[in-house]
PDB file of C-alpha atoms in Angstrom:
ATOM      1  CA  UNK A  96     117.765 -71.757 -39.047  1.00 43.00           C
ATOM      2  CA  UNK A  97     120.205 -69.040 -38.203  1.00 43.00           C
ATOM      3  CA  UNK A  98     117.307 -66.483 -37.939  1.00 45.00           C
ATOM      4  CA  UNK A  99     115.687 -68.723 -35.291  1.00 45.00           C
ATOM      5  CA  UNK A 100     118.793 -68.820 -33.252  1.00 46.00           C
ATOM      6  CA  UNK A 101     119.230 -65.048 -33.379  1.00 43.00           C
ATOM      7  CA  UNK A 102     115.669 -64.527 -32.243  1.00 47.00           C
ATOM      8  CA  UNK A 103     116.069 -67.074 -29.457  1.00 45.00           C
ATOM      9  CA  UNK A 104     119.468 -65.761 -28.157  1.00 49.00           C
ATOM     10  CA  UNK A 105     118.831 -62.009 -29.001  1.00 50.00           C
ATOM     11  CA  UNK A 106     118.171 -59.214 -26.439  1.00 52.00           C
ATOM     12  CA  UNK A 107     114.538 -58.217 -25.985  1.00 53.00           C
ATOM     13  CA  UNK A 108     114.012 -54.461 -25.069  1.00 55.00           C
ATOM     14  CA  UNK A 109     110.240 -54.626 -24.524  1.00 63.00           C
ATOM     15  CA  UNK A 110     110.345 -55.384 -20.791  1.00 68.00           C
ATOM     16  CA  UNK A 111     112.620 -52.410 -20.203  1.00 70.00           C
ATOM     17  CA  UNK A 112     110.377 -50.040 -22.090  1.00 75.00           C
ATOM     18  CA  UNK A 113     107.345 -51.242 -20.203  1.00 77.00           C
ATOM     19  CA  UNK A 114     109.157 -50.691 -16.930  1.00 77.00           C
ATOM     20  CA  UNK A 115     110.352 -47.254 -17.979  1.00 77.00           C
ATOM     21  CA  UNK A 116     106.780 -46.318 -18.932  1.00 80.00           C
ATOM     22  CA  UNK A 117     105.524 -47.528 -15.564  1.00 81.00           C
ATOM     23  CA  UNK A 118     108.202 -45.500 -13.749  1.00 82.00           C
ATOM     24  CA  UNK A 119     107.410 -42.396 -15.838  1.00 83.00           C
ATOM     25  CA  UNK A 120     103.637 -42.717 -15.009  1.00 84.00           C
ATOM     26  CA  UNK A 121     104.466 -43.245 -11.372  1.00 84.00           C
ATOM     27  CA  UNK A 122     106.652 -40.048 -11.373  1.00 86.00           C
ATOM     28  CA  UNK A 123     103.905 -38.082 -13.036  1.00 85.00           C
ATOM     29  CA  UNK A 124     101.366 -39.316 -10.381  1.00 86.00           C
ATOM     30  CA  UNK A 125     103.789 -38.402  -7.657  1.00 88.00           C
ATOM     31  CA  UNK A 126     104.377 -34.951  -9.171  1.00 86.00           C
ATOM     32  CA  UNK A 127     100.664 -34.281  -9.610  1.00 89.00           C
ATOM     33  CA  UNK A 128      99.971 -35.460  -6.141  1.00 88.00           C
ATOM     34  CA  UNK A 129     102.740 -33.244  -4.757  1.00 87.00           C
ATOM     35  CA  UNK A 130     101.449 -30.295  -6.700  1.00 88.00           C
ATOM     36  CA  UNK A 131      97.916 -30.847  -5.494  1.00 88.00           C
ATOM     37  CA  UNK A 132      99.097 -31.200  -1.933  1.00 88.00           C
ATOM     38  CA  UNK A 133     101.117 -27.965  -2.267  1.00 89.00           C
ATOM     39  CA  UNK A 134      98.027 -26.257  -3.671  1.00 87.00           C
ATOM     40  CA  UNK A 135      95.888 -27.431  -0.855  1.00 89.00           C
ATOM     41  CA  UNK A 136      98.495 -26.442   1.670  1.00 87.00           C
ATOM     42  CA  UNK A 137      98.690 -22.959   0.061  1.00 88.00           C
ATOM     43  CA  UNK A 138      94.934 -22.600   0.107  1.00 89.00           C
ATOM     44  CA  UNK A 139      94.810 -23.734   3.768  1.00 88.00           C
ATOM     45  CA  UNK A 140      97.562 -21.271   4.699  1.00 89.00           C
ATOM     46  CA  UNK A 141      95.744 -18.416   2.878  1.00 89.00           C
ATOM     47  CA  UNK A 142      92.382 -19.233   4.545  1.00 89.00           C
ATOM     48  CA  UNK A 143      94.152 -19.495   7.940  1.00 88.00           C
ATOM     49  CA  UNK A 144      95.916 -16.178   7.400  1.00 90.00           C
ATOM     50  CA  UNK A 145      92.635 -14.458   6.358  1.00 89.00           C
ATOM     51  CA  UNK A 146      90.900 -15.919   9.401  1.00 89.00           C
ATOM     52  CA  UNK A 147      93.733 -14.679  11.632  1.00 88.00           C
ATOM     53  CA  UNK A 148      93.630 -11.199  10.109  1.00 89.00           C
ATOM     54  CA  UNK A 149      89.808 -11.033  10.346  1.00 89.00           C
ATOM     55  CA  UNK A 150      90.095 -12.096  14.049  1.00 89.00           C
ATOM     56  CA  UNK A 151      92.803  -9.393  14.686  1.00 88.00           C
ATOM     57  CA  UNK A 152      90.787  -6.697  12.841  1.00 91.00           C
ATOM     58  CA  UNK A 153      87.626  -7.689  14.736  1.00 89.00           C
ATOM     59  CA  UNK A 154      89.519  -7.444  17.992  1.00 88.00           C
ATOM     60  CA  UNK A 155      90.935  -4.032  17.116  1.00 89.00           C
ATOM     61  CA  UNK A 156      87.506  -2.847  16.141  1.00 89.00           C
ATOM     62  CA  UNK A 157      86.045  -3.986  19.434  1.00 88.00           C
ATOM     63  CA  UNK A 158      88.854  -2.226  21.294  1.00 86.00           C
ATOM     64  CA  UNK A 159      88.266   0.960  19.300  1.00 86.00           C
ATOM     65  CA  UNK A 160      84.514   0.687  19.842  1.00 83.00           C
ATOM     66  CA  UNK A 161      85.152   0.432  23.587  1.00 83.00           C
ATOM     67  CA  UNK A 162      87.425   3.465  23.592  1.00 81.00           C
ATOM     68  CA  UNK A 163      84.883   5.480  21.569  1.00 80.00           C
ATOM     69  CA  UNK A 164      82.109   4.496  23.976  1.00 81.00           C
ATOM     70  CA  UNK A 165      84.324   5.685  26.829  1.00 82.00           C
ATOM     71  CA  UNK A 166      84.986   8.976  25.020  1.00 79.00           C
ATOM     72  CA  UNK A 167      81.386   9.475  23.799  1.00 79.00           C
ATOM     73  CA  UNK A 168      80.413  11.654  26.787  1.00 82.00           C
ATOM     74  CA  UNK A 169      83.498  13.884  26.758  1.00 81.00           C
ATOM     75  CA  UNK A 170      83.264  14.286  22.972  1.00 79.00           C
ATOM     76  CA  UNK A 171      79.494  15.287  23.223  1.00 83.00           C
ATOM     77  CA  UNK A 172      80.335  17.826  25.873  1.00 83.00           C
ATOM     78  CA  UNK A 173      83.234  19.160  23.757  1.00 82.00           C
ATOM     79  CA  UNK A 174      80.966  19.435  20.686  1.00 85.00           C
ATOM     80  CA  UNK A 175      78.316  21.243  22.893  1.00 83.00           C
ATOM     81  CA  UNK A 176      80.854  23.691  24.241  1.00 85.00           C
ATOM     82  CA  UNK A 177      82.307  24.284  20.772  1.00 86.00           C
ATOM     83  CA  UNK A 178      78.832  24.986  19.387  1.00 85.00           C
ATOM     84  CA  UNK A 179      78.016  27.378  22.200  1.00 83.00           C
ATOM     85  CA  UNK A 180      81.331  29.227  21.667  1.00 84.00           C
ATOM     86  CA  UNK A 181      80.692  29.411  17.927  1.00 84.00           C
ATOM     87  CA  UNK A 182      77.061  30.742  18.492  1.00 83.00           C
ATOM     88  CA  UNK A 183      78.306  33.348  21.035  1.00 82.00           C
ATOM     89  CA  UNK A 184      81.061  34.484  18.584  1.00 84.00           C
ATOM     90  CA  UNK A 185      78.494  34.783  15.710  1.00 82.00           C
ATOM     91  CA  UNK A 186      76.075  36.693  17.952  1.00 79.00           C
ATOM     92  CA  UNK A 187      78.923  39.063  19.053  1.00 74.00           C
ATOM     93  CA  UNK A 188      79.941  39.681  15.379  1.00 74.00           C
ATOM     94  CA  UNK A 189      76.330  40.242  14.454  1.00 74.00           C
ATOM     95  CA  UNK A 190      75.807  42.672  17.344  1.00 70.00           C
ATOM     96  CA  UNK A 191      79.020  44.536  16.419  1.00 67.00           C
ATOM     97  CA  UNK A 192      77.870  44.698  12.753  1.00 67.00           C
ATOM     98  CA  UNK A 193      74.401  45.997  13.707  1.00 67.00           C
ATOM     99  CA  UNK A 194      75.733  48.511  16.162  1.00 73.00           C
ATOM    100  CA  UNK A 195      78.540  49.770  13.905  1.00 78.00           C
ATOM    101  CA  UNK A 196      76.292  52.260  11.908  1.00 80.00           C
ATOM    102  CA  UNK A 197      74.955  53.637  15.159  1.00 82.00           C
ATOM    103  CA  UNK A 198      78.438  54.206  16.473  1.00 84.00           C
ATOM    104  CA  UNK A 199      79.402  56.004  13.295  1.00 85.00           C
ATOM    105  CA  UNK A 200      76.320  58.100  13.461  1.00 85.00           C
ATOM    106  CA  UNK A 201      76.957  59.098  17.070  1.00 87.00           C
ATOM    107  CA  UNK A 202      80.502  60.091  16.156  1.00 87.00           C
ATOM    108  CA  UNK A 203      79.141  62.206  13.327  1.00 88.00           C
ATOM    109  CA  UNK A 204      76.620  63.957  15.434  1.00 89.00           C
ATOM    110  CA  UNK A 205      79.192  64.709  18.045  1.00 89.00           C
ATOM    111  CA  UNK A 206      81.471  66.251  15.435  1.00 88.00           C
ATOM    112  CA  UNK A 207      78.701  68.279  13.990  1.00 88.00           C
ATOM    113  CA  UNK A 208      77.799  69.608  17.411  1.00 87.00           C
ATOM    114  CA  UNK A 209      81.383  70.767  17.910  1.00 87.00           C
ATOM    115  CA  UNK A 210      81.577  72.677  14.602  1.00 84.00           C
ATOM    116  CA  UNK A 211      83.159  76.113  15.336  1.00 79.00           C
ATOM    117  CA  UNK A 212      80.819  78.200  13.095  1.00 77.00           C
ATOM    118  CA  UNK A 213      77.543  78.307  11.343  1.00 80.00           C
ATOM    119  CA  UNK A 214      79.253  78.381   7.896  1.00 84.00           C
ATOM    120  CA  UNK A 215      77.688  75.047   7.074  1.00 89.00           C
ATOM    121  CA  UNK A 216      74.195  74.005   8.279  1.00 90.00           C
ATOM    122  CA  UNK A 217      72.989  70.432   7.959  1.00 90.00           C
ATOM    123  CA  UNK A 218      69.337  70.336   6.866  1.00 90.00           C
ATOM    124  CA  UNK A 219      68.927  66.664   6.334  1.00 90.00           C
ATOM    125  CA  UNK A 220      70.921  63.543   7.321  1.00 90.00           C
ATOM    126  CA  UNK A 221      70.359  59.981   6.065  1.00 90.00           C
ATOM    127  CA  UNK A 222      72.216  56.837   7.254  1.00 87.00           C
ATOM    128  CA  UNK A 223      72.308  53.732   5.108  1.00 86.00           C
ATOM    129  CA  UNK A 224      74.585  51.079   6.594  1.00 80.00           C
ATOM    130  CA  UNK A 225      78.126  52.476   6.210  1.00 84.00           C
ATOM    131  CA  UNK A 226      76.992  55.340   3.901  1.00 90.00           C
ATOM    132  CA  UNK A 227      75.950  58.697   5.323  1.00 91.00           C
ATOM    133  CA  UNK A 228      74.365  61.308   3.153  1.00 92.00           C
ATOM    134  CA  UNK A 229      73.864  64.895   4.265  1.00 91.00           C
ATOM    135  CA  UNK A 230      71.918  67.694   2.612  1.00 92.00           C
ATOM    136  CA  UNK A 231      73.553  70.993   3.864  1.00 91.00           C
ATOM    137  CA  UNK A 232      73.757  74.673   3.069  1.00 91.00           C
ATOM    138  CA  UNK A 233      77.083  76.538   3.060  1.00 90.00           C
ATOM    139  CA  UNK A 234      78.041  80.189   2.752  1.00 86.00           C
ATOM    140  CA  UNK A 235      80.669  79.433   0.097  1.00 85.00           C
ATOM    141  CA  UNK A 236      82.723  76.722  -1.514  1.00 87.00           C
ATOM    142  CA  UNK A 237      85.835  77.195   0.716  1.00 88.00           C
ATOM    143  CA  UNK A 238      83.678  76.841   3.842  1.00 88.00           C
ATOM    144  CA  UNK A 239      82.109  73.611   2.429  1.00 89.00           C
ATOM    145  CA  UNK A 240      85.467  72.112   1.525  1.00 90.00           C
ATOM    146  CA  UNK A 241      86.926  72.901   5.003  1.00 90.00           C
ATOM    147  CA  UNK A 242      83.868  71.416   6.672  1.00 91.00           C
ATOM    148  CA  UNK A 243      84.100  68.224   4.557  1.00 90.00           C
ATOM    149  CA  UNK A 244      87.818  67.864   5.362  1.00 91.00           C
ATOM    150  CA  UNK A 245      87.135  68.021   9.106  1.00 91.00           C
ATOM    151  CA  UNK A 246      84.450  65.340   8.665  1.00 90.00           C
ATOM    152  CA  UNK A 247      86.873  63.202   6.570  1.00 91.00           C
ATOM    153  CA  UNK A 248      89.270  63.216   9.520  1.00 90.00           C
ATOM    154  CA  UNK A 249      86.808  61.373  11.661  1.00 90.00           C
ATOM    155  CA  UNK A 250      87.751  57.932  12.912  1.00 88.00           C
ATOM    156  CA  UNK A 251      86.336  55.271  10.589  1.00 87.00           C
ATOM    157  CA  UNK A 252      85.711  57.568   7.550  1.00 90.00           C
ATOM    158  CA  UNK A 253      87.458  56.055   4.479  1.00 90.00           C
ATOM    159  CA  UNK A 254      85.958  58.407   1.856  1.00 91.00           C
ATOM    160  CA  UNK A 255      84.193  61.819   1.778  1.00 90.00           C
ATOM    161  CA  UNK A 256      82.895  63.714  -1.269  1.00 90.00           C
ATOM    162  CA  UNK A 257      80.626  66.628  -2.221  1.00 88.00           C
ATOM    163  CA  UNK A 258      78.107  66.596  -4.936  1.00 83.00           C
ATOM    164  CA  UNK A 259      75.148  68.650  -6.274  1.00 74.00           C
ATOM    165  CA  UNK A 260      76.704  71.981  -5.403  1.00 76.00           C
ATOM    166  CA  UNK A 261      74.407  74.732  -6.660  1.00 76.00           C
ATOM    167  CA  UNK A 262      73.407  78.146  -5.388  1.00 74.00           C
ATOM    168  CA  UNK A 263      69.963  78.599  -3.820  1.00 66.00           C
ATOM    169  CA  UNK A 264      67.942  81.518  -2.620  1.00 58.00           C
ATOM    170  CA  UNK A 265      64.913  81.760  -0.424  1.00 52.00           C
ATOM    171  CA  UNK A 266      63.322  84.132   2.025  1.00 40.00           C
ATOM    172  CA  UNK A 267      65.515  82.980   4.915  1.00 49.00           C
ATOM    173  CA  UNK A 268      68.781  82.344   3.044  1.00 47.00           C
ATOM    174  CA  UNK A 269      71.285  84.635   1.411  1.00 46.00           C
ATOM    175  CA  UNK A 270      71.458  84.548  -2.396  1.00 53.00           C
ATOM    176  CA  UNK A 271      75.112  83.512  -2.096  1.00 64.00           C
ATOM    177  CA  UNK A 272      74.184  80.260  -0.103  1.00 83.00           C
ATOM    178  CA  UNK A 273      75.320  77.040  -1.652  1.00 87.00           C
ATOM    179  CA  UNK A 274      73.214  73.859  -1.318  1.00 91.00           C
ATOM    180  CA  UNK A 275      75.290  70.701  -1.399  1.00 90.00           C
ATOM    181  CA  UNK A 276      75.213  66.989  -0.725  1.00 91.00           C
ATOM    182  CA  UNK A 277      77.955  65.472   1.333  1.00 91.00           C
ATOM    183  CA  UNK A 278      78.597  61.769   1.239  1.00 93.00           C
ATOM    184  CA  UNK A 279      80.663  59.809   3.876  1.00 92.00           C
ATOM    185  CA  UNK A 280      81.660  56.240   3.521  1.00 92.00           C
ATOM    186  CA  UNK A 281      82.693  54.457   6.704  1.00 89.00           C
ATOM    187  CA  UNK A 282      85.300  51.746   6.978  1.00 83.00           C
ATOM    188  CA  UNK A 283      84.304  48.196   7.973  1.00 68.00           C
ATOM    189  CA  UNK A 284      84.191  44.531   6.682  1.00 57.00           C
ATOM    190  CA  UNK A 285      82.529  44.096   3.309  1.00 49.00           C
ATOM    191  CA  UNK A 286      78.703  43.868   3.519  1.00 50.00           C
ATOM    192  CA  UNK A 287      76.974  40.856   2.278  1.00 50.00           C
ATOM    193  CA  UNK A 288      75.236  41.272  -1.120  1.00 46.00           C
ATOM    194  CA  UNK A 289      71.489  41.759  -0.767  1.00 45.00           C
ATOM    195  CA  UNK A 290      68.815  40.553  -2.996  1.00 45.00           C
ATOM    196  CA  UNK A 291      68.132  42.921  -5.847  1.00 42.00           C
ATOM    197  CA  UNK A 292      64.895  44.899  -5.500  1.00 41.00           C
ATOM    198  CA  UNK A 293      63.277  47.600  -7.646  1.00 43.00           C
ATOM    199  CA  UNK A 294      64.585  51.000  -6.628  1.00 37.00           C
ATOM    200  CA  UNK A 295      62.337  54.053  -6.735  1.00 40.00           C
ATOM    201  CA  UNK A 296      64.421  57.197  -7.051  1.00 38.00           C
ATOM    202  CA  UNK A 297      62.759  60.098  -5.445  1.00 42.00           C
ATOM    203  CA  UNK A 298      62.969  63.344  -7.392  1.00 38.00           C
ATOM    204  CA  UNK A 299      63.480  66.700  -5.780  1.00 41.00           C
ATOM    205  CA  UNK A 300      59.945  67.710  -6.515  1.00 41.00           C
ATOM    206  CA  UNK A 301      58.224  64.593  -5.025  1.00 44.00           C
ATOM    207  CA  UNK A 302      56.692  64.663  -1.494  1.00 39.00           C
TER     208      UNK A 302
END
């Protein structure tokens, strides 16, 4: 009998629990909805910003294209003038390179024509680029050395040497005459390497 009265007059917590559960579910729905709305808003903002940036970049590209179109003619003229100037410079350098050995040869011939004596007589002269080789006959070693020193003092000569010194005798030359080979190397920019080719060395007895 007392148990029935306690149950009838006791405090029932079930309605409060149901209400708290409903409130908790409602809060979760609100939070999820708010999170979804925030995500959608962020996506919309990102897409809007990308569209704005794309529009700005397209506008800048269009402006740049317009400026380049305006400058196309002056740039083409500048490129043409630059190319012509470069070609002219290359042609001048090539002409100077090709004419340099001739200038050296003329200087050498002028110096040989002004030699004060017949102590050294040039019998053969050969010019190869910036190298000059002369076959000559001298009365003695001292005359040959003095002659070579005078040639070494010419403008543009960077090296001078004697080789193949030996005495020779013939019907027209004294038995004391010395046959020699003089080599002159002229100064200038380094020459471009050439393709290797078989070299035939001509001996003294060949024709």
